[in-house]
PDB file of C-alpha atoms in Angstrom:
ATOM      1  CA  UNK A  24     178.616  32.643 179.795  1.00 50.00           C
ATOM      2  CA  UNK A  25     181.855  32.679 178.259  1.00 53.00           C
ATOM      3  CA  UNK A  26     182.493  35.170 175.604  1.00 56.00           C
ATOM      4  CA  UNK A  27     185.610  35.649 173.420  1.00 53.00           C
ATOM      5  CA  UNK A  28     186.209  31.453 173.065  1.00 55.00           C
ATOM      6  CA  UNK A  29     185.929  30.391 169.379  1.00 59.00           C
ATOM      7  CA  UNK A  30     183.198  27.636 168.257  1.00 68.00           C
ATOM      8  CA  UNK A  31     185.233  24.803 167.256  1.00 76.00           C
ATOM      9  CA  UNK A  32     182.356  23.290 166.218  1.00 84.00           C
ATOM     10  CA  UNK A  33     181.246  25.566 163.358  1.00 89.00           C
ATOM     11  CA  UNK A  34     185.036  25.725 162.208  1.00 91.00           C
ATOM     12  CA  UNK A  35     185.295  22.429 161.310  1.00 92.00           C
ATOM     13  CA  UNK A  36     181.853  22.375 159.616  1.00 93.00           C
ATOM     14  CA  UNK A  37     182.563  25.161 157.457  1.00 94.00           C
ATOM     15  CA  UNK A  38     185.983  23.760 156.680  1.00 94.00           C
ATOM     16  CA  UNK A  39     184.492  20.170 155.931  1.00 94.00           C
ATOM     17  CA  UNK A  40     182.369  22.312 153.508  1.00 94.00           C
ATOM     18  CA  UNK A  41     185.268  23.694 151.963  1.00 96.00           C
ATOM     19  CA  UNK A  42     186.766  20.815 151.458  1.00 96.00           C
ATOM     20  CA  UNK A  43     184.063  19.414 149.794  1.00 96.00           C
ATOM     21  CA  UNK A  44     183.080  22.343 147.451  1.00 96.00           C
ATOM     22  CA  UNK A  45     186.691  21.588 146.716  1.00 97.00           C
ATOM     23  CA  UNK A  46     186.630  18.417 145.924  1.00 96.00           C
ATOM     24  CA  UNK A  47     183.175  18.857 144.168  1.00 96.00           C
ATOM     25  CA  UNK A  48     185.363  21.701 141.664  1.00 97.00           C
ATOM     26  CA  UNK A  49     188.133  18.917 141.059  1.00 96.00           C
ATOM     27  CA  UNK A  50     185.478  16.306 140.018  1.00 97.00           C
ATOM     28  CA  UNK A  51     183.502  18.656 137.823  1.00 97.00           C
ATOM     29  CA  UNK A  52     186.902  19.624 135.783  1.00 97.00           C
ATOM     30  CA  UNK A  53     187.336  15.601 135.389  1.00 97.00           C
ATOM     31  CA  UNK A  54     184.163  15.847 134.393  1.00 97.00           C
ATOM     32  CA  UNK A  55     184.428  18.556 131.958  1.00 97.00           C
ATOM     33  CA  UNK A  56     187.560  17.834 130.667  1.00 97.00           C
ATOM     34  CA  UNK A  57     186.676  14.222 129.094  1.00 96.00           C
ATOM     35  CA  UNK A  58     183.137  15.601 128.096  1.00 97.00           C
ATOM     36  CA  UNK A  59     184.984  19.134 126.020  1.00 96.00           C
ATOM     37  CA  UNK A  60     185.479  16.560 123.052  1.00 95.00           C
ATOM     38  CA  UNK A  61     182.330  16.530 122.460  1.00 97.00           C
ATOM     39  CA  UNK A  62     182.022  19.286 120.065  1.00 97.00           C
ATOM     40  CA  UNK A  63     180.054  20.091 117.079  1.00 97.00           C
ATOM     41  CA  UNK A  64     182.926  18.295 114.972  1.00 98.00           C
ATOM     42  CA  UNK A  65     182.868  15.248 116.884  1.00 97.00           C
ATOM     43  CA  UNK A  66     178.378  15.519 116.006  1.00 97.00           C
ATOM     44  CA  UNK A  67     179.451  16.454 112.340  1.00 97.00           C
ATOM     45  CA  UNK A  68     181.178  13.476 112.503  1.00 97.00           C
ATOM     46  CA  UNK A  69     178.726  11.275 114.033  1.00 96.00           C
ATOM     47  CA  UNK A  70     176.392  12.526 110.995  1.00 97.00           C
ATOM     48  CA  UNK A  71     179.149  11.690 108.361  1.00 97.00           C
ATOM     49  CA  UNK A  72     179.714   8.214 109.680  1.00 96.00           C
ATOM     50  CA  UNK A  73     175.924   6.908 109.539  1.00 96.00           C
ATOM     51  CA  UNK A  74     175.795   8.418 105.929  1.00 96.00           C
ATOM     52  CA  UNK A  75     179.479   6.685 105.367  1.00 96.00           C
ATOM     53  CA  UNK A  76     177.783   3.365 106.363  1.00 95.00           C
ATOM     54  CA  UNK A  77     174.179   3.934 104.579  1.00 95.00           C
ATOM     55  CA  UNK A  78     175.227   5.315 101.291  1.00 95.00           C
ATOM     56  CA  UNK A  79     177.072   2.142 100.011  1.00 95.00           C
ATOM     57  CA  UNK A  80     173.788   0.150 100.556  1.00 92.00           C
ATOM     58  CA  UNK A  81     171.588   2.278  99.566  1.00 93.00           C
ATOM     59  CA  UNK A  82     173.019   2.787  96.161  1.00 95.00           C
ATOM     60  CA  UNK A  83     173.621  -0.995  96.120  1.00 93.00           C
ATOM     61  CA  UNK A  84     170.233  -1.336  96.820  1.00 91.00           C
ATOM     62  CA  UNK A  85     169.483   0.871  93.830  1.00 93.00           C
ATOM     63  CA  UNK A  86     171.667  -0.902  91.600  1.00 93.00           C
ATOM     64  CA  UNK A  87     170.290  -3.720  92.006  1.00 91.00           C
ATOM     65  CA  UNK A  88     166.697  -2.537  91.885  1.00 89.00           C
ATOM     66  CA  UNK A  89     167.608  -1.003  88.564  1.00 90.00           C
ATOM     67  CA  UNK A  90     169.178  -4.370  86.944  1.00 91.00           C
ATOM     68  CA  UNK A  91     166.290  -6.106  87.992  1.00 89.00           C
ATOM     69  CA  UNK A  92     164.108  -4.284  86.261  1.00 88.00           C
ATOM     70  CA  UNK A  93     165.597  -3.940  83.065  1.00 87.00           C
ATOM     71  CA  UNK A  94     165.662  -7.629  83.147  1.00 87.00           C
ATOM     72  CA  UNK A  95     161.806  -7.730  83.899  1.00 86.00           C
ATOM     73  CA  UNK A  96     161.117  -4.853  81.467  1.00 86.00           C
ATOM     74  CA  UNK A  97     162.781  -7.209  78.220  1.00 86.00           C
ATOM     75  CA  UNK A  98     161.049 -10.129  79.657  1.00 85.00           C
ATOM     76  CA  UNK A  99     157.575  -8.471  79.375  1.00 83.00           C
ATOM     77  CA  UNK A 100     158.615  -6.610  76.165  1.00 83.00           C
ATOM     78  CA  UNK A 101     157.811  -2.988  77.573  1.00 81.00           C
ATOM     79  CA  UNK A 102     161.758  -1.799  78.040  1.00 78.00           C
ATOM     80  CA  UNK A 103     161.305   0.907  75.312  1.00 81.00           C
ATOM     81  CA  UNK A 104     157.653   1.570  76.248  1.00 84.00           C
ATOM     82  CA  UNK A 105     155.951   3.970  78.404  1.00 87.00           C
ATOM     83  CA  UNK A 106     155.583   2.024  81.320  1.00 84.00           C
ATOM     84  CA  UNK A 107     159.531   0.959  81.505  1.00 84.00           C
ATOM     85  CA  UNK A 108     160.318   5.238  81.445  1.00 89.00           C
ATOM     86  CA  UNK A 109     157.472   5.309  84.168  1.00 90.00           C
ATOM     87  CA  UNK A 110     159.417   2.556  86.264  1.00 88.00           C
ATOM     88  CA  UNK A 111     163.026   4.360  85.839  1.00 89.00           C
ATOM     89  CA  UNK A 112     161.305   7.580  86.707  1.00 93.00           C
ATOM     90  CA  UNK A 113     159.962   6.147  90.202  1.00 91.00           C
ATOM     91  CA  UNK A 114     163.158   4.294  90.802  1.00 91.00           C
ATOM     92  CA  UNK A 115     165.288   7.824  90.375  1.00 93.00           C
ATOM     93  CA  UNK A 116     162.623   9.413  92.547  1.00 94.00           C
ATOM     94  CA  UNK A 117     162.539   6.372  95.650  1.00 92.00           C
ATOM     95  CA  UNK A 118     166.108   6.761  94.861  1.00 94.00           C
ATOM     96  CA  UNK A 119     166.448  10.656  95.351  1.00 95.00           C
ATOM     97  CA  UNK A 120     163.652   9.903  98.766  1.00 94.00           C
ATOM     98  CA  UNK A 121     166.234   7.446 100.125  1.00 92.00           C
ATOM     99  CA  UNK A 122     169.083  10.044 100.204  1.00 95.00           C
ATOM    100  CA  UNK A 123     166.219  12.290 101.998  1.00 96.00           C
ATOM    101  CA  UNK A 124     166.071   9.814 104.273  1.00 93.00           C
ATOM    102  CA  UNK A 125     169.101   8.900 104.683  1.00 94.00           C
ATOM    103  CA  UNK A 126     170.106  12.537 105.867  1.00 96.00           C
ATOM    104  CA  UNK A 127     167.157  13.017 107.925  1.00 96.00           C
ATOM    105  CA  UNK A 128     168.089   9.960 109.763  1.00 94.00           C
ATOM    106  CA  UNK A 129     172.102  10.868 110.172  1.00 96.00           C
ATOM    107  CA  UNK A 130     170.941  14.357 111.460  1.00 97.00           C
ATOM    108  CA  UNK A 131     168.767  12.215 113.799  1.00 95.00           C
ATOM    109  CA  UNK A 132     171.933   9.960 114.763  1.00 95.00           C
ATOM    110  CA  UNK A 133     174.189  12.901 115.799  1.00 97.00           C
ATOM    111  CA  UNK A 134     170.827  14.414 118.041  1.00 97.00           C
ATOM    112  CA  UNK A 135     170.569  11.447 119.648  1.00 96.00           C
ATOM    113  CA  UNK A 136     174.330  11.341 120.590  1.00 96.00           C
ATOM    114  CA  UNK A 137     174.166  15.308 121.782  1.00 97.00           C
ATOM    115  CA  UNK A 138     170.916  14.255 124.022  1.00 97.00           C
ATOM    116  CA  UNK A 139     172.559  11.028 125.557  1.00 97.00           C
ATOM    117  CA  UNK A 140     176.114  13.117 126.216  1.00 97.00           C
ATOM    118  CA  UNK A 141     174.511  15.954 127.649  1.00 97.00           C
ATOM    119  CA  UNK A 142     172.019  13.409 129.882  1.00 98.00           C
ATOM    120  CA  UNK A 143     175.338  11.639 130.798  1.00 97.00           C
ATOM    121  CA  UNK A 144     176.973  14.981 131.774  1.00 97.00           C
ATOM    122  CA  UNK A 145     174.543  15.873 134.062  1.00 98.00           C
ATOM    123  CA  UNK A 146     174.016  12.860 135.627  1.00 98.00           C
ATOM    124  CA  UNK A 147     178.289  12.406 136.336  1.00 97.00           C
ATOM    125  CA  UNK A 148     177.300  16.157 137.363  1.00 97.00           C
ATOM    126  CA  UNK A 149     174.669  15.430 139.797  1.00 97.00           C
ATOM    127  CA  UNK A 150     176.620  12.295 141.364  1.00 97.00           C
ATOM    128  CA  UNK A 151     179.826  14.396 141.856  1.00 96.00           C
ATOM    129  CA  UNK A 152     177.699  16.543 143.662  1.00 96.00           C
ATOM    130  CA  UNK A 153     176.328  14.178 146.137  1.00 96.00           C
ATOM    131  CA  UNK A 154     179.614  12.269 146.766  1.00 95.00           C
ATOM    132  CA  UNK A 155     182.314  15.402 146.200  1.00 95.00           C
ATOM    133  CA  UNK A 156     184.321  12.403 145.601  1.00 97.00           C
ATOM    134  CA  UNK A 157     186.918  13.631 142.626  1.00 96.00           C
ATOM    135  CA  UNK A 158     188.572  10.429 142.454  1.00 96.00           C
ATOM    136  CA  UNK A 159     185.091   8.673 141.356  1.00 97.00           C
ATOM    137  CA  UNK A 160     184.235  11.469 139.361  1.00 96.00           C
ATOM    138  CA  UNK A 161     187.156  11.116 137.174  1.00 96.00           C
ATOM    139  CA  UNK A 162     186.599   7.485 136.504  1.00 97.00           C
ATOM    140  CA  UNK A 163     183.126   7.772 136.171  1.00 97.00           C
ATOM    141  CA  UNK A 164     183.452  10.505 133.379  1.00 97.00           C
ATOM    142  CA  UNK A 165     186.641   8.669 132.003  1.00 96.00           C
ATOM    143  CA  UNK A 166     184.207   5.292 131.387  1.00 96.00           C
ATOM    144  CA  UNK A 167     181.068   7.264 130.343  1.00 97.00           C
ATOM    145  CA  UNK A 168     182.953   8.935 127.831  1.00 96.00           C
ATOM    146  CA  UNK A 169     184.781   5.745 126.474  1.00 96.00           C
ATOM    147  CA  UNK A 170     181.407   4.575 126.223  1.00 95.00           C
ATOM    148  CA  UNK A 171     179.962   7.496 124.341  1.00 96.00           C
ATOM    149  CA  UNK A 172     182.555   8.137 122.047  1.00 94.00           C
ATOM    150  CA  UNK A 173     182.226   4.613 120.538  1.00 93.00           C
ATOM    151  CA  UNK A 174     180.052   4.204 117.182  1.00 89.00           C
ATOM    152  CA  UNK A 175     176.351   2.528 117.731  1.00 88.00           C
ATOM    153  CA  UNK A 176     175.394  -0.193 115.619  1.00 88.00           C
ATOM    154  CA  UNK A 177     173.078   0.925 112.790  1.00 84.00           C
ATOM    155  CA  UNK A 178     170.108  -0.954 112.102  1.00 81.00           C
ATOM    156  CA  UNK A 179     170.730  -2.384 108.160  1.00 73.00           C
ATOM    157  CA  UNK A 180     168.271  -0.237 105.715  1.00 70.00           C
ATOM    158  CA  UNK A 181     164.293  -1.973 104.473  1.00 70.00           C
ATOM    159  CA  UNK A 182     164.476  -3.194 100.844  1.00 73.00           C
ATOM    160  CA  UNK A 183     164.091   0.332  99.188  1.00 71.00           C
ATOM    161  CA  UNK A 184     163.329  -0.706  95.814  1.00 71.00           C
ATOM    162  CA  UNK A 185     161.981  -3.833  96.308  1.00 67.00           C
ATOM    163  CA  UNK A 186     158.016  -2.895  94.559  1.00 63.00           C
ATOM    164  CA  UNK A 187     159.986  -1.351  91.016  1.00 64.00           C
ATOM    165  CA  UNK A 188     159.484  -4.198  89.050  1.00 62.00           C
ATOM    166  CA  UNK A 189     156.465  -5.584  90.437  1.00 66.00           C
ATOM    167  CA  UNK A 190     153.120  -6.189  88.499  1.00 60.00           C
ATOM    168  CA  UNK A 191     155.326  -6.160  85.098  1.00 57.00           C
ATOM    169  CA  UNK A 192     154.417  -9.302  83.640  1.00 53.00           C
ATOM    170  CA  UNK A 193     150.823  -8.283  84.239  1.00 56.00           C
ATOM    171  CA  UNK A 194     151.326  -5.623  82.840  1.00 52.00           C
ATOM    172  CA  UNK A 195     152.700  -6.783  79.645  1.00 51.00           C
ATOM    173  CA  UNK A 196     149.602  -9.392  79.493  1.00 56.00           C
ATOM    174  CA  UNK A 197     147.262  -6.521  79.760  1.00 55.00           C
ATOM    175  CA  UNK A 198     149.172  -4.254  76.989  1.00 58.00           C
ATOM    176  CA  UNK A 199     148.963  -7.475  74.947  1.00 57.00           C
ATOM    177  CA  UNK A 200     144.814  -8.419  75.523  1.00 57.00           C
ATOM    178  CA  UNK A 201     144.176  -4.865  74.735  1.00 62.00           C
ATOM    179  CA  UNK A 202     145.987  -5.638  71.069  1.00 57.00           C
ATOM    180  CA  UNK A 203     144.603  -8.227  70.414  1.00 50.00           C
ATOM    181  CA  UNK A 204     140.957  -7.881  71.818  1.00 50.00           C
ATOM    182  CA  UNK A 205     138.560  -7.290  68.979  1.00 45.00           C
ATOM    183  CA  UNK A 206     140.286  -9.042  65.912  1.00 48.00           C
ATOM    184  CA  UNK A 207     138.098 -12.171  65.872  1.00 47.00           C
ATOM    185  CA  UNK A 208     134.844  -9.975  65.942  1.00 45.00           C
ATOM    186  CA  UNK A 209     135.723  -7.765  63.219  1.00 46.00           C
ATOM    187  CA  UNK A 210     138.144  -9.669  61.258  1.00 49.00           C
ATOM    188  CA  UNK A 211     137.540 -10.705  57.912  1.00 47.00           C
ATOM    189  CA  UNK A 212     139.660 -14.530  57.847  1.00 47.00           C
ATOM    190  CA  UNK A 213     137.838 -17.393  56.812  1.00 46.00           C
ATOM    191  CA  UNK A 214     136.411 -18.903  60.502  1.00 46.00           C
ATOM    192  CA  UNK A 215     134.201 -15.534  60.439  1.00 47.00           C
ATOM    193  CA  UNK A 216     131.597 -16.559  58.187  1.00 45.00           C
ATOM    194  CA  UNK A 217     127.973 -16.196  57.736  1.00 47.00           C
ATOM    195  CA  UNK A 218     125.756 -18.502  57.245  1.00 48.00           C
ATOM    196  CA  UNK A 219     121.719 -18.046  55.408  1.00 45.00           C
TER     197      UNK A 219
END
């Protein structure tokens, strides 16, 4: 037995470990470095550019809706009636749904960037781990957040108002039978005549 000689051995494995919990800190400040712009202005953002690209259509949408039915209401002769302030009123209302909607879905957008960034930071966490390579990290994180930080496409918006003018001209035939539905039965002109 020989006491009083150092274990080489154990030296250099606790110095290979220190080298790579070293390397393993340098990759996760890569890592955190490109991920820190991800803040809550950067998901503000995110919100404020899906409403920026929804808002034009869907008051487009509306516009149109609205033009069209005018149009149909004086074709069908019930623009000043009853039925054509029933139709504006449900147009202003799908209107004031679609801005609902529209927010819902932005707050939606900007959740579904904070969930993929925070599953992408984890993940470039979880590799840099494994490989305590701080070279890779930083490209990895470098790409990933290139990747992130870039707008998705939005899917265009459903015909909103596409039902506002619908049924009109039935409508209008309807209001018009119900005018005219007893006159021949209790009128007094000459085809009504009775004969002994």
């Amino acid at each position: 037995m020989c006491f009083g000689t150092p274990d080489t051995g154990a030296d250099e494995v606790r110095e290979r470990e220190e080298k790579r919990q070293e390397n393993i800190k340098k990759g996760q400040t890569s890592i955190d470095t490109e991920f820190n712009k991800f803040d809550d202005p950067f998901y503000d953002d995110r919100r404020q550019a899906f409403i920026d690209y929804q808002q034009p259509r869907v008051d487009d949408q509306y516009n149109n809706a609205l033009r069209q039915l005018t149009f149909a209401l004086a074709r069908s002769g019930l623009n000043n009636s009853s039925v054509g302030s029933t139709r504006r009123a449900n147009a202003r209302e799908k209107y004031d749904f679609a801005q609902q909607d529209m927010r819902q879905r932005a707050d939606a957008s900007a959740n579904d960037a904070r969930t993929a960034i925070e599953n992408a930071r984890q993940e470039l966490s979880t590799n840099n781990a494994a490989l305590a390579d701080p070279t890779a990290a930083a490209n990895a994180a470098i790409s990933r957040a290139e990747s992130l930080n870039a707008l998705p496409k939005y899917e265009p918006m459903l015909d909103l108002f596409g039902s506002l003018s619908e049924g009109l001209a039935t409508q209008a035939d309807l209001e018009r039978r119900k005018q005219n539905r007893y006159p021949a039965l209790f009128g007094t002109g000459s085809s009504a005549s009775i004969k002994g």
